[in-house]
mmCIF file of C-alpha atoms in Angstrom:
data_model
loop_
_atom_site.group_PDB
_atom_site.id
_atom_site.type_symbol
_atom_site.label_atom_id
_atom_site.label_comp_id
_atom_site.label_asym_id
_atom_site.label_seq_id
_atom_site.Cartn_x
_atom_site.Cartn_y
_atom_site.Cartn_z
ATOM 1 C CA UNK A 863 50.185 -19.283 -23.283
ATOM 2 C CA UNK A 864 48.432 -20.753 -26.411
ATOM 3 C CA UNK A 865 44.693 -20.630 -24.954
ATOM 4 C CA UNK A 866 42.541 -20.749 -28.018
ATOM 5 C CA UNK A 867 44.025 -21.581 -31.778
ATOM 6 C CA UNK A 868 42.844 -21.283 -35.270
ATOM 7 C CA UNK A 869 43.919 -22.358 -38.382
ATOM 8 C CA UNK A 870 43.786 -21.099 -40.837
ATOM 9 C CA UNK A 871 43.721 -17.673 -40.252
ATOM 10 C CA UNK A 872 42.649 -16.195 -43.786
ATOM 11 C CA UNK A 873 41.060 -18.066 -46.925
ATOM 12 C CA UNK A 874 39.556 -17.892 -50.205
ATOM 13 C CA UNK A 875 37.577 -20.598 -51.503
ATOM 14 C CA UNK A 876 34.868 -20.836 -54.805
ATOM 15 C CA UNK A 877 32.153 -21.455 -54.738
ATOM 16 C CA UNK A 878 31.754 -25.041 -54.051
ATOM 17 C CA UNK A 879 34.374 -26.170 -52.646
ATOM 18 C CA UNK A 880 35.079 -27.876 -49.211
ATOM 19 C CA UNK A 881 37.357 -26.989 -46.357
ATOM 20 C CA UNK A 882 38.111 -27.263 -43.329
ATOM 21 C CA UNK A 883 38.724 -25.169 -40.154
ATOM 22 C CA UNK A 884 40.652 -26.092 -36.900
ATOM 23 C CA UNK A 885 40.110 -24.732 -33.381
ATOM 24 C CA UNK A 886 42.539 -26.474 -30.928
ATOM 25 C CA UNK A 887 42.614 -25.452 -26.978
ATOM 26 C CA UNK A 888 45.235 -26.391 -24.034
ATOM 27 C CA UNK A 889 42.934 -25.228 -21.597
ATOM 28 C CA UNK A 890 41.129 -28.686 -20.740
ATOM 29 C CA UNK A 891 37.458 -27.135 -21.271
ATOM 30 C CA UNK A 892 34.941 -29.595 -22.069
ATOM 31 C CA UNK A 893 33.065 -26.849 -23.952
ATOM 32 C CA UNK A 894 33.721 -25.630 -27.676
ATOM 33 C CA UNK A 895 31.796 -22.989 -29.447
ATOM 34 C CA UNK A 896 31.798 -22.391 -33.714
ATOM 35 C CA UNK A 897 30.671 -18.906 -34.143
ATOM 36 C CA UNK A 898 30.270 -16.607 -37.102
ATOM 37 C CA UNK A 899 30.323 -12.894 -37.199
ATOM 38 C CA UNK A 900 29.139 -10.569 -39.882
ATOM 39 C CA UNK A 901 28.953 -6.904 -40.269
ATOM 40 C CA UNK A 902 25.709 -5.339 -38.225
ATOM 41 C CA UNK A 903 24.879 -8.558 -36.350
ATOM 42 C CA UNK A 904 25.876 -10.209 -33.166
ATOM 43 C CA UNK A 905 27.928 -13.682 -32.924
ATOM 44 C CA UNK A 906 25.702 -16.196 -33.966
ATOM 45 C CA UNK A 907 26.058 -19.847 -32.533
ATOM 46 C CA UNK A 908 26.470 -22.422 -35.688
ATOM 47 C CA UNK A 909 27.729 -25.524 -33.697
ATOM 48 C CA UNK A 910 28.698 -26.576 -30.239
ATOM 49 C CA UNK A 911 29.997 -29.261 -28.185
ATOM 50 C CA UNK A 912 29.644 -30.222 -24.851
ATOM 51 C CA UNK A 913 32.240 -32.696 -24.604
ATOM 52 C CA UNK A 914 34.620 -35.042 -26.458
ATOM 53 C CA UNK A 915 32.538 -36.899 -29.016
ATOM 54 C CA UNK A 916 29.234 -34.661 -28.749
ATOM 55 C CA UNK A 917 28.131 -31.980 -30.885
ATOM 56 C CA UNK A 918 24.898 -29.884 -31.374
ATOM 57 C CA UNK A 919 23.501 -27.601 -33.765
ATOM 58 C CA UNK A 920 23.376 -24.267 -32.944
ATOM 59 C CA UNK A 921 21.326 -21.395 -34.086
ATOM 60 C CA UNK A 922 22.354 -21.207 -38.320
ATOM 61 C CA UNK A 923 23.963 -24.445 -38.506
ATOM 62 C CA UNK A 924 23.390 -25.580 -42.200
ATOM 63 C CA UNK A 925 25.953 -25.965 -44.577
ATOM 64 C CA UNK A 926 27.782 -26.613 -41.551
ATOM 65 C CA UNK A 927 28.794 -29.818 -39.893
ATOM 66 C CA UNK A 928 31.664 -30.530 -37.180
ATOM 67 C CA UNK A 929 33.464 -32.934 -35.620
ATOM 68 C CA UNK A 930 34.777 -33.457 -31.497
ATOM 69 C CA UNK A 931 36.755 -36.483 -31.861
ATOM 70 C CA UNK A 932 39.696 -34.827 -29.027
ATOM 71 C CA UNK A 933 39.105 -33.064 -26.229
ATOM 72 C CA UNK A 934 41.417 -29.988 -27.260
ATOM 73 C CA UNK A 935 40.011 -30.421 -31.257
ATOM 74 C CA UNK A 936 36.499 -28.622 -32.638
ATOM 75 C CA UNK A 937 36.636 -28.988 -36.623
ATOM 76 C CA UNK A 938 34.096 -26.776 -38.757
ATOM 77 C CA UNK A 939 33.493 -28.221 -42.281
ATOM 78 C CA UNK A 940 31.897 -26.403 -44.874
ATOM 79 C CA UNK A 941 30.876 -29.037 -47.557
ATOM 80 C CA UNK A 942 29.991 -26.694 -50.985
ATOM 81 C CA UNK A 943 30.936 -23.314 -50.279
ATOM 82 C CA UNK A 944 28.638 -20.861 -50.733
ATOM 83 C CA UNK A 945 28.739 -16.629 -51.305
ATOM 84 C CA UNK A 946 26.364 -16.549 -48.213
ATOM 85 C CA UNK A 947 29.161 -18.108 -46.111
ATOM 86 C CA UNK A 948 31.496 -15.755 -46.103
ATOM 87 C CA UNK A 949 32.249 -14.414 -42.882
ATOM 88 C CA UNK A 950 34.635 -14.141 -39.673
ATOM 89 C CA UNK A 951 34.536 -17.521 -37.970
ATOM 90 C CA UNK A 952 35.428 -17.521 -34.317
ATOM 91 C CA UNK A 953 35.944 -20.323 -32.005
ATOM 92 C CA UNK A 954 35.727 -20.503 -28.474
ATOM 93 C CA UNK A 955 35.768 -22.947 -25.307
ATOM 94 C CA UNK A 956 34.564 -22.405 -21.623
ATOM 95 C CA UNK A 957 34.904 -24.558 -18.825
ATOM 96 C CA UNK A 958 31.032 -24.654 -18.152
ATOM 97 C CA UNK A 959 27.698 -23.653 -19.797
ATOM 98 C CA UNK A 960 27.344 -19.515 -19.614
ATOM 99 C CA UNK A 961 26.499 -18.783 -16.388
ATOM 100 C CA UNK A 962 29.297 -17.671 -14.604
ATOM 101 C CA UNK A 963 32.009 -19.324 -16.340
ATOM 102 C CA UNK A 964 32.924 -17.128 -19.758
ATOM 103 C CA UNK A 965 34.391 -18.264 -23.124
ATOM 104 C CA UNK A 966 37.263 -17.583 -24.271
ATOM 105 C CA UNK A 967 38.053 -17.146 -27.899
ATOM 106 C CA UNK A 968 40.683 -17.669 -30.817
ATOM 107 C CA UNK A 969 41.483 -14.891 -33.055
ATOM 108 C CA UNK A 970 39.642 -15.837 -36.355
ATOM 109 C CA UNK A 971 39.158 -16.952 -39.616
ATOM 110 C CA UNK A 972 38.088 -14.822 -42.121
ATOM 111 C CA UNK A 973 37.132 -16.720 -45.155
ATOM 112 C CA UNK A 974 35.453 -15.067 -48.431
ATOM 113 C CA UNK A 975 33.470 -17.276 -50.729
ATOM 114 C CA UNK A 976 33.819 -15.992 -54.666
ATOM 115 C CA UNK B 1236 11.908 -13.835 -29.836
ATOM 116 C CA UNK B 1237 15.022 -13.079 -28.157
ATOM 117 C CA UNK B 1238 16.918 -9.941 -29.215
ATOM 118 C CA UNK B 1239 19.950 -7.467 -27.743
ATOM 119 C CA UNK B 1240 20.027 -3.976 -28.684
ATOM 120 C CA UNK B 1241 23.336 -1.874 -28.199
ATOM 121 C CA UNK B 1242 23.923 0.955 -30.102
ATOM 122 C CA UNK B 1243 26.092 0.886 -33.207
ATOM 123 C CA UNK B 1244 28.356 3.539 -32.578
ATOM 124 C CA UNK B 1245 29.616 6.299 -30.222
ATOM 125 C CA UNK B 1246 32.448 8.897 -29.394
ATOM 126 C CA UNK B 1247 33.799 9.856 -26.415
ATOM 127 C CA UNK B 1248 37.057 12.155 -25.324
ATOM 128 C CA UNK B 1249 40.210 10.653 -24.052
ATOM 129 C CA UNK B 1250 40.037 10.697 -20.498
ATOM 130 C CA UNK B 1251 36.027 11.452 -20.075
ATOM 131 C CA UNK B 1252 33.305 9.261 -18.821
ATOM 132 C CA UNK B 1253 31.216 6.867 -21.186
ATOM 133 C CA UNK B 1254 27.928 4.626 -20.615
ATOM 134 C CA UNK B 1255 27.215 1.928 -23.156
ATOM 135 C CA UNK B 1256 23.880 0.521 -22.635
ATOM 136 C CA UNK B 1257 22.223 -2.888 -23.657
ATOM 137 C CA UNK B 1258 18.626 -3.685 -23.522
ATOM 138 C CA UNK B 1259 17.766 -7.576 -23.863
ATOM 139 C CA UNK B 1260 14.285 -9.816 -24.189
ATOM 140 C CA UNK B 1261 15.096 -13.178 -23.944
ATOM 141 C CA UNK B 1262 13.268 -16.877 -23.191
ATOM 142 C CA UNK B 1263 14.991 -16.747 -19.609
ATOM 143 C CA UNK B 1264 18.148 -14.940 -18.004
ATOM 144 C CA UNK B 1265 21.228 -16.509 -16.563
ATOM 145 C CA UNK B 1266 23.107 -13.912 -16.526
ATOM 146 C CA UNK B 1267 24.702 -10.874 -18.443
ATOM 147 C CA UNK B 1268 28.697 -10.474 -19.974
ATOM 148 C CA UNK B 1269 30.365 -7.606 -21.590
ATOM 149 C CA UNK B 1270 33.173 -8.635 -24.035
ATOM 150 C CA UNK B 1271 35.503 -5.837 -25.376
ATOM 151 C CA UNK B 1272 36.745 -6.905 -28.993
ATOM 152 C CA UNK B 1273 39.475 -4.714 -30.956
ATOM 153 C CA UNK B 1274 38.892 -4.465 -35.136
ATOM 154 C CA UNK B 1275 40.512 -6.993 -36.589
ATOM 155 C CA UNK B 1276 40.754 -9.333 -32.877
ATOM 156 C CA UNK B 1277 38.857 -11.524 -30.974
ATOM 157 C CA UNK B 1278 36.529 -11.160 -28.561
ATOM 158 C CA UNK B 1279 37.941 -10.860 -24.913
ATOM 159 C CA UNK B 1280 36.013 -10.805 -21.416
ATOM 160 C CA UNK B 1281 35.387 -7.665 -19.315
ATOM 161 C CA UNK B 1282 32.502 -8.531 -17.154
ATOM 162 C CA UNK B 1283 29.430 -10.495 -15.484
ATOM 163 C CA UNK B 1284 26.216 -9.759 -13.874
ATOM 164 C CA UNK B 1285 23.496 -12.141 -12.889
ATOM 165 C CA UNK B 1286 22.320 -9.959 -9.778
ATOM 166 C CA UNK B 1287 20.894 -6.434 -10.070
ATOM 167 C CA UNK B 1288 23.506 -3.898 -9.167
ATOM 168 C CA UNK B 1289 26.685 -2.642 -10.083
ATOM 169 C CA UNK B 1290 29.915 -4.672 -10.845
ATOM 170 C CA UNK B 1291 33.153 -3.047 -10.556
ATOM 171 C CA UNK B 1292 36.710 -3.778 -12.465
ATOM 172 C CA UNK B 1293 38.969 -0.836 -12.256
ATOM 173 C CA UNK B 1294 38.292 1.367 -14.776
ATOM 174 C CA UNK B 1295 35.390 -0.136 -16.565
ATOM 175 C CA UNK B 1296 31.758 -1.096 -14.152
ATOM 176 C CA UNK B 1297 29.027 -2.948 -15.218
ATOM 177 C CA UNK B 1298 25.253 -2.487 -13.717
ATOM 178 C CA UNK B 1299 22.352 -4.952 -14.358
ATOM 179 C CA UNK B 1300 18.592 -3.953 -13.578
ATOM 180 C CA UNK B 1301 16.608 -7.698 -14.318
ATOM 181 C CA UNK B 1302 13.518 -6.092 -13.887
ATOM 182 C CA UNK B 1303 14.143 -3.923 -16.945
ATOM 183 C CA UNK B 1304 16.192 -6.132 -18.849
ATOM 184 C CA UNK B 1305 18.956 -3.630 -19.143
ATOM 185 C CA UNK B 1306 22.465 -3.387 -18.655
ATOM 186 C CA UNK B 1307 25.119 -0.913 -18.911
ATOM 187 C CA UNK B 1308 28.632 -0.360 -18.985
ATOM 188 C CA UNK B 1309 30.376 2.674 -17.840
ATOM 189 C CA UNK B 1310 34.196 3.416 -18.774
ATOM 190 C CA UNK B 1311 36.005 6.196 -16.959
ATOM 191 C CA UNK B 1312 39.222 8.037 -17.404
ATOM 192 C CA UNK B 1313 38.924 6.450 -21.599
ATOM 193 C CA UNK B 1314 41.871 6.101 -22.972
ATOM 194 C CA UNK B 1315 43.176 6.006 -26.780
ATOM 195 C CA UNK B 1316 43.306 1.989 -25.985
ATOM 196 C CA UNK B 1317 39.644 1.595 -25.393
ATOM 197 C CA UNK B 1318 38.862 2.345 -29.230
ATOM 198 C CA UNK B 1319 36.849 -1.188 -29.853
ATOM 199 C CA UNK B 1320 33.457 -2.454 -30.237
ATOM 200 C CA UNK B 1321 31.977 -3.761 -26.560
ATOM 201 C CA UNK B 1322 29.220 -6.557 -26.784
ATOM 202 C CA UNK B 1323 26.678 -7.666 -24.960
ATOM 203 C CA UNK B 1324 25.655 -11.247 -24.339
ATOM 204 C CA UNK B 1325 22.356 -12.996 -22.264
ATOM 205 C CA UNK B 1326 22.424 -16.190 -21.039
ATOM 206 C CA UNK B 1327 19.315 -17.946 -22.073
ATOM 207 C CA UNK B 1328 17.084 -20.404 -20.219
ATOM 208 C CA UNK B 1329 19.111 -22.927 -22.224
ATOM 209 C CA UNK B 1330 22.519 -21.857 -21.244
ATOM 210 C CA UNK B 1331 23.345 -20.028 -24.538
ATOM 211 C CA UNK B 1332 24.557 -17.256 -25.215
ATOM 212 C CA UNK B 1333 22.742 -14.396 -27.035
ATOM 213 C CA UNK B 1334 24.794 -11.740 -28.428
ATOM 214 C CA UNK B 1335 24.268 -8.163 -29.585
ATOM 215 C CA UNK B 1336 25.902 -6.659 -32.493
ATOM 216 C CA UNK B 1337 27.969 -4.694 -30.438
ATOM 217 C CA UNK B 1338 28.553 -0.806 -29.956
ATOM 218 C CA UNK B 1339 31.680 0.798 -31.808
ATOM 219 C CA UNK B 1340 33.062 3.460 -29.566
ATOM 220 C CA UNK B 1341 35.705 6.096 -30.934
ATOM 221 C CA UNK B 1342 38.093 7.683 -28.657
ATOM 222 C CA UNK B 1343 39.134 11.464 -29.830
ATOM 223 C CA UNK B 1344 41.981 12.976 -28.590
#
């Protein structure tokens, strides 16, 4: 009863340095959703992906880039980490686009930038 | 621009009555969730409206007024396990989801 996976689930990086964060799913959805979520703000949309082999930018996507090259597999790569990227990322899948159908999410990774 | 408003915090008794409302302006509507999300969790789904009226699940209801852009959800009989935050998200002309920064509520004994 996997539904949603991230790995890791906690990091520290310096500034500067690259990484790279895994969201698998075993739910067959063809969509996939990098959020990040700060303190006083709502989810905001960095990347997204409407099938295997698409992606999009979403609405704070620098800094940022991904990859869909499975179905199940979303990567989120941060090339030079930066202070300002600290944050809780969650990702998430849905079957559909929003209406109706609603996402489901993984528990989290919270990374902190020094 | 678009923007949700919730607010940031509220307390309620154990087993009392609690309405958390959510106002939105966004470039189109396609319809309205509630997620419940413990501290420290992820996000999970309560609820959807994309017609006006009331949606019921139980314990927790959710009612949608488009006309007003404004939503609310109401949570009887609380209980010590409904201590989270509870967001609100609009489905934009594009399909996207808009989220608010969520509303904290405390459950006292």
């Amino acid at each position: 009863n996997a539904g949603v996976t991230q790995t890791p689930k906690f990091r520290v990086l310096k500034t500067g340095q690259s990484m790279t964060l895994l969201c698998a799913q075993d739910m067959n959805h063809e969509y996939m959703y990098w959020y990040r979520q700060d303190p006083g703000m709502g989810l905001r949309l960095i990347h997204y992906s409407v099938g295997e082999g698409t992606t999009a930018k979403g609405e704070v996507p620098d800094g940022y880039n991904v990859s869909r090259l499975k179905k199940q597999n979303f990567l989120l790569g941060l090339e030079s980490a930066a202070p300002s990227q600290t944050s809780v990322y969650f990702c998430a899948s849905s079957s559909g686009t929003g209406q109706v159908v609603p996402q489901h999410f993984g528990d989290g990774t919270r990374l902190s930038i020094l | 621009g678009q923007n949700i408003d919730q607010p940031t915090e509220m307390t309620a008794t154990e087993g009392a009555i609690v309405q958390i409302n959510c106002t939105y302006q966004t470039s189109g509507f396609n319809g309205l969730f509630w997620y419940q999300q413990h501290a420290g969790e992820a996000p999970t789904f309560l609820s959807y409206n994309v017609l006006d009226g009331l949606e019921e699940k139980g314990r927790f209801s959710s009612f949608l007024s488009r006309s007003k852009g404004y939503s609310y959800l109401l949570l009887k009989e609380l209980q010590m396990k409904d201590s989270a935050s509870y967001l609100c998200a609009v489905t934009d002309s594009n399909y996207q989801l808009i989220w608010g920064a969520g509303t904290k509520l405390i459950i006292k004994p």
